[in-house]
PDB file of C-alpha atoms in Angstrom:
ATOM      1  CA  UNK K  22      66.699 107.284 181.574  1.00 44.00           C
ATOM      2  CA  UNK K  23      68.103 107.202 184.560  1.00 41.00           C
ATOM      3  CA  UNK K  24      66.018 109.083 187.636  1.00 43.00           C
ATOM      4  CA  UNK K  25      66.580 109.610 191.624  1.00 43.00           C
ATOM      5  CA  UNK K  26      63.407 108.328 192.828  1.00 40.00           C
ATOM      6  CA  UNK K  27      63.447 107.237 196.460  1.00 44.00           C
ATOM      7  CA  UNK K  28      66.582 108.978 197.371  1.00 45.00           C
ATOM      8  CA  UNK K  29      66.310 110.856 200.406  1.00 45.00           C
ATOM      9  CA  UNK K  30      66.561 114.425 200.443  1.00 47.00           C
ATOM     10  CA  UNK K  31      69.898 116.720 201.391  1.00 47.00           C
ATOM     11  CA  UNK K  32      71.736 113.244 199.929  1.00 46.00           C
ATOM     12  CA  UNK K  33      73.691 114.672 196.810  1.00 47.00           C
ATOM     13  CA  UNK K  34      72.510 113.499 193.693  1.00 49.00           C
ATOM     14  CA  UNK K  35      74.899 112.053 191.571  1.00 47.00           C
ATOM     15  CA  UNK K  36      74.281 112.425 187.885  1.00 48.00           C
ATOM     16  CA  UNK K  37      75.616 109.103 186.291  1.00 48.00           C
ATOM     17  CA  UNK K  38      78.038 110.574 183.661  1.00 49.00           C
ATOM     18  CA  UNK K  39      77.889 108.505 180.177  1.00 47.00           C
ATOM     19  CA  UNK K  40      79.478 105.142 179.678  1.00 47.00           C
ATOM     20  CA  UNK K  41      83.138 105.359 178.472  1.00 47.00           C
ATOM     21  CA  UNK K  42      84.273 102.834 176.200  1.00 44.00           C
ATOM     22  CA  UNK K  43      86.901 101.070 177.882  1.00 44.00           C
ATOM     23  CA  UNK K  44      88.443  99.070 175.015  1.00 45.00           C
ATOM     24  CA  UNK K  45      91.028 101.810 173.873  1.00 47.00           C
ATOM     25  CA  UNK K  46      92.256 101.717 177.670  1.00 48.00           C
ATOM     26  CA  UNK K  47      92.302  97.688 177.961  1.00 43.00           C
ATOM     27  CA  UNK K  48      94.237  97.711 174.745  1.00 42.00           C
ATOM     28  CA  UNK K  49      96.608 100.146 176.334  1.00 48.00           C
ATOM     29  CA  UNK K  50      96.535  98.893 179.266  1.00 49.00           C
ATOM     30  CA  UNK K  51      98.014  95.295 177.816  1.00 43.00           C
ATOM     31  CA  UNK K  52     100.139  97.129 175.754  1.00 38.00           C
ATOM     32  CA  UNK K  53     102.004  99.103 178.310  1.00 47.00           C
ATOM     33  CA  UNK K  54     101.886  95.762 180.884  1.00 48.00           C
ATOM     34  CA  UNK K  55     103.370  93.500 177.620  1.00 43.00           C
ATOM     35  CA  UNK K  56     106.048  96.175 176.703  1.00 45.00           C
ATOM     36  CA  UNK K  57     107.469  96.753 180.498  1.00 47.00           C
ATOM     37  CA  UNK K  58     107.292  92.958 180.516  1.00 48.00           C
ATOM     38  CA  UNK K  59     109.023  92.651 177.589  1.00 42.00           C
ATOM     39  CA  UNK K  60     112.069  95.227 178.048  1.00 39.00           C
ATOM     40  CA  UNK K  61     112.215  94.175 181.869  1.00 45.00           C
ATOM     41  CA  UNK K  62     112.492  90.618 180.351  1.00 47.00           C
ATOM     42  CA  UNK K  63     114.646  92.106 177.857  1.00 44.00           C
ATOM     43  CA  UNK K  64     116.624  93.583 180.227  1.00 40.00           C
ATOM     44  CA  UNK K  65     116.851  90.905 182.429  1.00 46.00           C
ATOM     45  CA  UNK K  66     117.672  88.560 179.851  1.00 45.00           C
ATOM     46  CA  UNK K  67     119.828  90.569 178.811  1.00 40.00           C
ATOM     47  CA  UNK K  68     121.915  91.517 182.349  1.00 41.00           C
ATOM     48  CA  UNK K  69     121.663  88.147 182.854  1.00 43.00           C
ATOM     49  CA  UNK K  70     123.345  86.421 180.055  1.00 42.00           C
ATOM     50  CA  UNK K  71     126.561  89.664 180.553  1.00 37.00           C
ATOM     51  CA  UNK K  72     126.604  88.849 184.099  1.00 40.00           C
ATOM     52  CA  UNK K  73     126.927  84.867 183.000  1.00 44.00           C
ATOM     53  CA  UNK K  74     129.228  85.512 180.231  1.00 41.00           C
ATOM     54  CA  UNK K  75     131.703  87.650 182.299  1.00 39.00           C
ATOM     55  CA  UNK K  76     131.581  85.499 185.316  1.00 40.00           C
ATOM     56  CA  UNK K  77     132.265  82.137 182.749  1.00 46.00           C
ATOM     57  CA  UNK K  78     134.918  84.677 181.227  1.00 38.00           C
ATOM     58  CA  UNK K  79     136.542  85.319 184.704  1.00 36.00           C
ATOM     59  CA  UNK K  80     136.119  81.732 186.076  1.00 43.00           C
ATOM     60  CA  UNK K  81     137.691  80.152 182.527  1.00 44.00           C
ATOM     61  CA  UNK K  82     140.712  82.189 182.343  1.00 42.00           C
ATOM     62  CA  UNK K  83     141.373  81.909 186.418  1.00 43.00           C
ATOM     63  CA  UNK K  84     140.812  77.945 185.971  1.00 48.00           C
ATOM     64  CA  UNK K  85     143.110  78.122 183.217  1.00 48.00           C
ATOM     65  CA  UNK K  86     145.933  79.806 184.900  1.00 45.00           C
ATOM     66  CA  UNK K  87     145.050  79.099 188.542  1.00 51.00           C
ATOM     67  CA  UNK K  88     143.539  75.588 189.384  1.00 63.00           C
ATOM     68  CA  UNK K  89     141.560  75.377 192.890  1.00 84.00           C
ATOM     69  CA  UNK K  90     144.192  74.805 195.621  1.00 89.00           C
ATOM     70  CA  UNK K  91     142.367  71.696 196.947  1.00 92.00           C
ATOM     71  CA  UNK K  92     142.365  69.830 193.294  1.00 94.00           C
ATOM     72  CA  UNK K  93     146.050  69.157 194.307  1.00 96.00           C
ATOM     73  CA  UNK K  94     145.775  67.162 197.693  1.00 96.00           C
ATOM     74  CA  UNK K  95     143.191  64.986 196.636  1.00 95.00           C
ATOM     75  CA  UNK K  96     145.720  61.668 197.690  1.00 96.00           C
ATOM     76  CA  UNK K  97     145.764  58.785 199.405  1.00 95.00           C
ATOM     77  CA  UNK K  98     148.573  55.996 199.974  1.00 96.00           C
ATOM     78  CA  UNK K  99     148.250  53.856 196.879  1.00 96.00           C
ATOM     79  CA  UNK K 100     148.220  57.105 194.615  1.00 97.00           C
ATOM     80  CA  UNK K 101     151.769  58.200 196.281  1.00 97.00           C
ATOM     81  CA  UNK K 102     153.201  55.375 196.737  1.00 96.00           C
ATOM     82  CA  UNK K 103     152.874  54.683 192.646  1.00 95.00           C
ATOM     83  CA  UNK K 104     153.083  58.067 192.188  1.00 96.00           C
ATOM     84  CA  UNK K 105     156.800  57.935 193.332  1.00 96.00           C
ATOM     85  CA  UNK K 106     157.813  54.727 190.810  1.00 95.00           C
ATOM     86  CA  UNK K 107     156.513  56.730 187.929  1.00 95.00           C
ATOM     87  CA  UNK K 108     158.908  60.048 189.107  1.00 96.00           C
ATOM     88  CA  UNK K 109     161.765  57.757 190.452  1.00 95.00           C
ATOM     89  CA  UNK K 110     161.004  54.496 187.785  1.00 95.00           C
ATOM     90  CA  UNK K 111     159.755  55.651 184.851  1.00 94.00           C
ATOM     91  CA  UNK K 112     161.152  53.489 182.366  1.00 91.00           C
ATOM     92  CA  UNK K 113     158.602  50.958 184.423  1.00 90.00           C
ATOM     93  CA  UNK K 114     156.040  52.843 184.000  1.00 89.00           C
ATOM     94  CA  UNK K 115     153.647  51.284 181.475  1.00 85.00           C
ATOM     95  CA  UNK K 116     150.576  52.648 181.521  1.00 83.00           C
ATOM     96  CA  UNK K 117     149.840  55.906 179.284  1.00 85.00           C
ATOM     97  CA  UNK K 118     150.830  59.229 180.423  1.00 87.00           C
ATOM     98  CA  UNK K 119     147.647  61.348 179.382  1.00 86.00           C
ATOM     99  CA  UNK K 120     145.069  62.580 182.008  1.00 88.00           C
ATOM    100  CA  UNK K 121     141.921  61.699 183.053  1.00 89.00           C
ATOM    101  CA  UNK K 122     139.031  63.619 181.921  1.00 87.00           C
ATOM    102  CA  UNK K 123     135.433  63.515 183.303  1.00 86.00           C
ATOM    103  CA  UNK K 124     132.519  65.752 182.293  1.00 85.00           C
ATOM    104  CA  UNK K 125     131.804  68.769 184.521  1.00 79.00           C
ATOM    105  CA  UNK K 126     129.353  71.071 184.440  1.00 76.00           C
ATOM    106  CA  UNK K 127     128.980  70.885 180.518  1.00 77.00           C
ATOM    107  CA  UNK K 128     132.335  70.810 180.240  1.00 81.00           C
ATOM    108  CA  UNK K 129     135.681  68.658 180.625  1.00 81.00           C
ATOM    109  CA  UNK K 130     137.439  68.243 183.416  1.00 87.00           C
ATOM    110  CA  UNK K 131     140.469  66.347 184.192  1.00 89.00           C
ATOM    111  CA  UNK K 132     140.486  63.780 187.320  1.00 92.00           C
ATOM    112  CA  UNK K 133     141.922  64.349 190.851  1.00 93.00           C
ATOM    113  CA  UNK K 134     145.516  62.981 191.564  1.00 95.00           C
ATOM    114  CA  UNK K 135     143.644  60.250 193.550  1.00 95.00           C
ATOM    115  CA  UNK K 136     141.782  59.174 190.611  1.00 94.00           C
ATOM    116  CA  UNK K 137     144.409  59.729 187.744  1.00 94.00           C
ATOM    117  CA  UNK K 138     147.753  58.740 188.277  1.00 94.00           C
ATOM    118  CA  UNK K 139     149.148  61.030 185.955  1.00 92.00           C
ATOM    119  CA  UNK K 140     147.662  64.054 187.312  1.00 94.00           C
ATOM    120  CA  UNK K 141     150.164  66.557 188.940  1.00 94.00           C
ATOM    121  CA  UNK K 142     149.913  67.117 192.831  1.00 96.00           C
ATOM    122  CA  UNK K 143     151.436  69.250 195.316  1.00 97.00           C
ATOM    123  CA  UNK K 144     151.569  66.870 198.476  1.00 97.00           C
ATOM    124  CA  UNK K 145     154.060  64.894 197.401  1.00 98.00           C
ATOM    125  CA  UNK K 146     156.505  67.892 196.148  1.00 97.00           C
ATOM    126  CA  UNK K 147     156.251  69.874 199.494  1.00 97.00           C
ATOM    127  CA  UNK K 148     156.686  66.864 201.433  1.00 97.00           C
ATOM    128  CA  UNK K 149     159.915  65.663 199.314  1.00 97.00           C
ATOM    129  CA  UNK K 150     161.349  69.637 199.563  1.00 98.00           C
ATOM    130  CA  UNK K 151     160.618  69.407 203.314  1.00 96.00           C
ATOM    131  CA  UNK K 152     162.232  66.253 203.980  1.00 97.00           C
ATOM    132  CA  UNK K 153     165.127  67.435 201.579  1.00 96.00           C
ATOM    133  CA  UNK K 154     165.780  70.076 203.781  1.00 95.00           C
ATOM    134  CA  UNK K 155     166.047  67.870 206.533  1.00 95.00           C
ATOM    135  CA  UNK K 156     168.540  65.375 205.101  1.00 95.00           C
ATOM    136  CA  UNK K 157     170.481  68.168 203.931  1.00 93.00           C
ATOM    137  CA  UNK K 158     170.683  69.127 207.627  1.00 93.00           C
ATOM    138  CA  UNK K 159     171.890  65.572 208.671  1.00 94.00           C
ATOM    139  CA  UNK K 160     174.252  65.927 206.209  1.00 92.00           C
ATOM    140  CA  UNK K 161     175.967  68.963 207.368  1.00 92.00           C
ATOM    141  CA  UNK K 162     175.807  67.758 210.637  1.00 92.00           C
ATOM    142  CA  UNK K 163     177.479  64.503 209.653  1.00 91.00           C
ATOM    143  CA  UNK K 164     180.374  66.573 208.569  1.00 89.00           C
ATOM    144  CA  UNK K 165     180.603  68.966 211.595  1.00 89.00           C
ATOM    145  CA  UNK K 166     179.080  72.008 209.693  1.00 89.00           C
ATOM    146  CA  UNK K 167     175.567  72.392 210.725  1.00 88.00           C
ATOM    147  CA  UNK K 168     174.211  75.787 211.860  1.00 90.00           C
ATOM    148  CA  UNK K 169     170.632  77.354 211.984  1.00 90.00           C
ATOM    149  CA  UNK K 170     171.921  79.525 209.289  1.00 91.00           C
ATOM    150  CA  UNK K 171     173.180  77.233 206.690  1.00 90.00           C
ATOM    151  CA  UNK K 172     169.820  75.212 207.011  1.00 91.00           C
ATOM    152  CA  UNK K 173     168.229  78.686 205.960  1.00 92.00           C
ATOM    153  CA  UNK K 174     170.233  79.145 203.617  1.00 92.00           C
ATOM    154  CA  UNK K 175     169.960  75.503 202.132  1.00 92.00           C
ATOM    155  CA  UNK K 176     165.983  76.177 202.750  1.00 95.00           C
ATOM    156  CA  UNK K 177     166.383  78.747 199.945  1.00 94.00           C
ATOM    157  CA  UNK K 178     168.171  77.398 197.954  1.00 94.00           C
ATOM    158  CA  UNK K 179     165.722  74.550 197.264  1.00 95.00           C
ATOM    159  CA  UNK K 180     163.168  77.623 196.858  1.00 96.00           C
ATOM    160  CA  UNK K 181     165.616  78.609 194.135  1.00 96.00           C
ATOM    161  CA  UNK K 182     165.882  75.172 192.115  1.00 96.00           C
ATOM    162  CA  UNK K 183     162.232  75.247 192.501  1.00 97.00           C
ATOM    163  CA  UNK K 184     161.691  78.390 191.158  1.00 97.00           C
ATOM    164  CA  UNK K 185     164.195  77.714 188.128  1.00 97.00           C
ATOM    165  CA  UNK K 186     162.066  74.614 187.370  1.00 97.00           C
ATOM    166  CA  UNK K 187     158.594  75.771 187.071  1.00 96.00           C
ATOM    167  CA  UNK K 188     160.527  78.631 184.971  1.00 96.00           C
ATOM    168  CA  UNK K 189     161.900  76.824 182.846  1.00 94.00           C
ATOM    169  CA  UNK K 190     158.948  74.731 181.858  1.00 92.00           C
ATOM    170  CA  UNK K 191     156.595  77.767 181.747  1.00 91.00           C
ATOM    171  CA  UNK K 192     159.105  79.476 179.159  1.00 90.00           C
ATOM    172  CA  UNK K 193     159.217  76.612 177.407  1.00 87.00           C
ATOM    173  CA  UNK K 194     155.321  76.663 176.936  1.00 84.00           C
ATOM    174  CA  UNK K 195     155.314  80.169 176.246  1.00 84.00           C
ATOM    175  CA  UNK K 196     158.098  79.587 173.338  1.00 82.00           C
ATOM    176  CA  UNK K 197     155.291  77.432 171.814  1.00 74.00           C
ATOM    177  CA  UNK K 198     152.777  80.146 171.908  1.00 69.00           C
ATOM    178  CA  UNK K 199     150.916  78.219 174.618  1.00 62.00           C
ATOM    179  CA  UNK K 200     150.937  79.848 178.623  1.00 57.00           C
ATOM    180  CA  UNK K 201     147.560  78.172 179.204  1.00 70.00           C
ATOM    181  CA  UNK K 202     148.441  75.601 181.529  1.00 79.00           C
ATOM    182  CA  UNK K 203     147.217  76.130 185.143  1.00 88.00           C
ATOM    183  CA  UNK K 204     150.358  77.590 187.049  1.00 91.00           C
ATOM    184  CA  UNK K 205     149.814  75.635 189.818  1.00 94.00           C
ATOM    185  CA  UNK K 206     150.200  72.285 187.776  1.00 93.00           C
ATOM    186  CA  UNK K 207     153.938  73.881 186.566  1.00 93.00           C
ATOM    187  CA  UNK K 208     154.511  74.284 189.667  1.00 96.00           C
ATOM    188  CA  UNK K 209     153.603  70.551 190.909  1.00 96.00           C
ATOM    189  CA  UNK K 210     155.424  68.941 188.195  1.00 96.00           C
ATOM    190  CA  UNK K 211     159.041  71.116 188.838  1.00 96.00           C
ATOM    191  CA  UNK K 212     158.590  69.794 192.280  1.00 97.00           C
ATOM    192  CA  UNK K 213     159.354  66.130 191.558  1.00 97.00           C
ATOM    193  CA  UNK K 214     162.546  67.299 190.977  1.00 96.00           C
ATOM    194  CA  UNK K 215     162.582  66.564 194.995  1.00 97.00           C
ATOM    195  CA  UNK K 216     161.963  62.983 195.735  1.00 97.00           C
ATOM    196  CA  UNK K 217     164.863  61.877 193.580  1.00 95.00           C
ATOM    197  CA  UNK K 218     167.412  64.552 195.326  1.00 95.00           C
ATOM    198  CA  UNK K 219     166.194  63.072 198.351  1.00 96.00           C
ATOM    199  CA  UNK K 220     167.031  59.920 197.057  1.00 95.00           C
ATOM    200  CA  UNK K 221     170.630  61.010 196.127  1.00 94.00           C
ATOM    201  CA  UNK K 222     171.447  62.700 199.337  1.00 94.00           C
ATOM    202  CA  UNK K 223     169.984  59.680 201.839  1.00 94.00           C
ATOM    203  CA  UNK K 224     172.862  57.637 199.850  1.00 92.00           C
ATOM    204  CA  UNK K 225     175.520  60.175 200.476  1.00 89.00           C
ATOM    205  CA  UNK K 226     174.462  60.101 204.268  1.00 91.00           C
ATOM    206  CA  UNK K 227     174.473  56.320 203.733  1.00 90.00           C
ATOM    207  CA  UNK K 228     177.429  55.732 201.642  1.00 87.00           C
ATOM    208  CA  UNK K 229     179.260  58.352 200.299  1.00 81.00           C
ATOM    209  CA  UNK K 230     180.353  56.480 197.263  1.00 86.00           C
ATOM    210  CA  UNK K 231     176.415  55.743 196.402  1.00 90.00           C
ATOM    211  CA  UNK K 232     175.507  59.409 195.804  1.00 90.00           C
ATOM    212  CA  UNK K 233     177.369  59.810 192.435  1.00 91.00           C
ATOM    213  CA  UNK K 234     174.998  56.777 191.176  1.00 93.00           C
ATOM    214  CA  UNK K 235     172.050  57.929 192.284  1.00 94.00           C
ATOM    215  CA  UNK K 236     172.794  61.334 191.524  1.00 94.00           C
ATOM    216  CA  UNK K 237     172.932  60.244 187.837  1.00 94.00           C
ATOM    217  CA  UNK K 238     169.801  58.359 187.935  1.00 95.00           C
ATOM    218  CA  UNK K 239     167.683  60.369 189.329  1.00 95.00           C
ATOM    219  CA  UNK K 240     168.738  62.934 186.998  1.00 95.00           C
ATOM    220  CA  UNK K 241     168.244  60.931 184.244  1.00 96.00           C
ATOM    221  CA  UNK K 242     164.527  59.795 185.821  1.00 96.00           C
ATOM    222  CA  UNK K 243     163.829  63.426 186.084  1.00 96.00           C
ATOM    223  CA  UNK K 244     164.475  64.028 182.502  1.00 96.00           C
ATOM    224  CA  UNK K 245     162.059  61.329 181.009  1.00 95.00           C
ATOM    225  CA  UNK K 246     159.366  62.203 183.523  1.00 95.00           C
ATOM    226  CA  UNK K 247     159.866  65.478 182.509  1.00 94.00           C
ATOM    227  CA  UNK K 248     160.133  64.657 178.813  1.00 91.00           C
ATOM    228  CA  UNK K 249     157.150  62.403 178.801  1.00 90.00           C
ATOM    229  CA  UNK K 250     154.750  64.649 180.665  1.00 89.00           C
ATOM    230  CA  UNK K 251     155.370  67.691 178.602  1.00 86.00           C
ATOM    231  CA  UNK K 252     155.239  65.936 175.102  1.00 81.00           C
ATOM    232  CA  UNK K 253     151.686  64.118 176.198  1.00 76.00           C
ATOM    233  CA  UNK K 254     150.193  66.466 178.715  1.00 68.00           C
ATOM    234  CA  UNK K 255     151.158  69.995 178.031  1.00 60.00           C
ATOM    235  CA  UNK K 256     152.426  69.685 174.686  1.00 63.00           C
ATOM    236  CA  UNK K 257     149.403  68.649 173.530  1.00 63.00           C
ATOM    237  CA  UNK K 258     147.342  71.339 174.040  1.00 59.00           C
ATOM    238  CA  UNK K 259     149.548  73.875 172.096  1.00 57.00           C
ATOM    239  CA  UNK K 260     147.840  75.074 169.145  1.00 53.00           C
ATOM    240  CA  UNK K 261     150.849  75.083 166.661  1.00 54.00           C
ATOM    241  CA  UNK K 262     152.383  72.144 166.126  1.00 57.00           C
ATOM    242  CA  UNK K 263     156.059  71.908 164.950  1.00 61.00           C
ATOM    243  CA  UNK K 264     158.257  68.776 165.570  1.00 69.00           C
ATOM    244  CA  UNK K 265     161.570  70.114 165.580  1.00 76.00           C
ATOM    245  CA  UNK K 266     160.694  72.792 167.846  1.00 79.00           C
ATOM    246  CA  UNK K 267     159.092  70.564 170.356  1.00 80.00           C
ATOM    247  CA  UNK K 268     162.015  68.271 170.304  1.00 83.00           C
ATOM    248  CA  UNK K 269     164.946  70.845 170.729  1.00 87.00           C
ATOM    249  CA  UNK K 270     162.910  72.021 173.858  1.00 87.00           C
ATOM    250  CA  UNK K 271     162.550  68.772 175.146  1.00 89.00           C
ATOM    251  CA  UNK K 272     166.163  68.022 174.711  1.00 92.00           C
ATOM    252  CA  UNK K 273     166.774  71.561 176.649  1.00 93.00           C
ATOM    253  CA  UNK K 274     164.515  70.449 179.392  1.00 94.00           C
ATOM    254  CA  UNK K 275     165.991  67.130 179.622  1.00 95.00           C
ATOM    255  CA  UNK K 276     169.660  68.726 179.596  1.00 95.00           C
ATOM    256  CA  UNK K 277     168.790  71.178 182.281  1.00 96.00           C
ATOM    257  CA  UNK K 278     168.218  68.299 184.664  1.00 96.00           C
ATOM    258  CA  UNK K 279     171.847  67.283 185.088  1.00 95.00           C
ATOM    259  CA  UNK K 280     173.260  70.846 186.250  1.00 95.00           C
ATOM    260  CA  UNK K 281     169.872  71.708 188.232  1.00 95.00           C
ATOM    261  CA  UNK K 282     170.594  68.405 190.388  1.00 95.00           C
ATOM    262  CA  UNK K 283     174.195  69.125 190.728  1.00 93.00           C
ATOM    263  CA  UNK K 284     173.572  71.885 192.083  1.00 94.00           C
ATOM    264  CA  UNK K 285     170.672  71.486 194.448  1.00 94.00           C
ATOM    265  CA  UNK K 286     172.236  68.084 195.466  1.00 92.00           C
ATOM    266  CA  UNK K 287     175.850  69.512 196.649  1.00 89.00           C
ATOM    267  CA  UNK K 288     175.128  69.685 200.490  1.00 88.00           C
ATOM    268  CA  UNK K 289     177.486  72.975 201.295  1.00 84.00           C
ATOM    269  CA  UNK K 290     177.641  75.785 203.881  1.00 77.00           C
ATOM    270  CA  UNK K 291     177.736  78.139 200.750  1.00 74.00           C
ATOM    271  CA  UNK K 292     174.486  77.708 198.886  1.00 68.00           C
ATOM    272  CA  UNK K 293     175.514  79.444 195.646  1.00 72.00           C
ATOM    273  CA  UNK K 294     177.717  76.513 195.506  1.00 70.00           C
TER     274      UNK K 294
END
């Protein structure tokens, strides 16, 4: 029984209403707090692992085709200076000619240039085009025909050759079935085409006589680099593998060395020369 005695009048009276049973509602109560956990968990979980997947997605195919800029410059002066006997010596060379790999992230990952001496880079390439472009001026000026414009035009034209090397070597992949390798890597390797024409002109400006020499062999360097990197480095992460394929386009790239240096090596006022 439950009774108001001692409660002052004109205070409301409050008649206690029965006792609920509150188990149905703590029952619901976890069941509604465990399901919105579980679907915002879900959910999450869920979001989460998309959002992870795409972003792996989108950084694995961009690492595959584009490699981060800064990869590239990681040198110092031992790493270029036997950097440049394995483009201009390699018949010396006789180390291995695979790359580096370290574990990053879960995951393999090949070395820096400063680390790996067969790893492609970019500072030696744009230093050899730009000092290429400067002997070519010398030369031209050696001979009375120097202008601002020829040295553009000479300027593109080592563009061009550059262009028509990475090309070459990135149909050559895709011929195989494989375009994986990082564009940027392409790219460094077609520019060691430049240290040996710098090699080649610096004897013409030298003696004239010299150039034909070293015009041959750094043509023929160019072509076992070449040959070398692509049958242990690129080569070997096509998926297919068929011998005689491989070594017809190996011949082709090797081949394609002696008119390519011809061509970017003959100093002229007329660059389509």
């Amino acid at each position: 029984m439950y009774t108001n005695i001692g409660m002052p009048p004109g205070v409301p009276q409050h008649h206690p209403q029965p006792p609920m049973s509150s188990q149905p509602n703590l029952f619901g109560n976890a069941f509604n707090s465990a399901g919105s956990g579980l679907i915002r968990g879900g959910l999450g979980a869920y979001g989460e692992k998309i959002l992870g997947s795409s972003s792996e997605y989108v950084q694995s195919n961009i690492s595959r085709y584009f490699s981060d800029p800064q990869y590239y410059f990681q040198v110092n002066d031992h790493y270029v200076k036997n950097k440049l006997k394995v483009v201009l010596f390699p018949f010396l060379h006789r180390g291995h000619w695979t790359r580096i790999t370290e574990p990053v992230g879960g995951r393999l990952s090949y070395k820096p240039p400063i680390y790996d001496i067969n790893a492609p880079d970019l500072y030696i390439p744009l230093m050899a085009f730009g000092t290429y472009v400067v002997l070519a001026g010398i030369s031209l000026g050696l001979r009375g025909k120097f202008s601002p414009e020829a040295l553009n035009w000479l300027f593109i034209k080592g563009l061009v050759g550059w262009f028509m090397q990475t090309a070459l070597l990135k149909v050559t992949l895709l011929s195989l079935g494989s375009g994986e390798a990082p564009l940027l890597d392409i790219i460094a390797y077609a520019g060691y085409t430049f240290p040996g024409l710098c090699l080649a002109v610096s004897g013409r400006i030298i003696w004239s006589y010299s150039y034909y020499f070293l015009m041959l062999w750094t043509c023929l360097c160019m072509a076992v680099y070449l040959v070398k990197t692509m049958k242990r480095v690129l080569f070997a992460e096509v998926r297919s593998y068929d011998s005689s394929k491989h070594h017809y386009l190996l011949l082709l790239i090797a081949l394609a060395q002696f008119p390519l240096f011809t061509w970017l090596g003959n100093i002229t006022v007329n660059w389509l020369i």
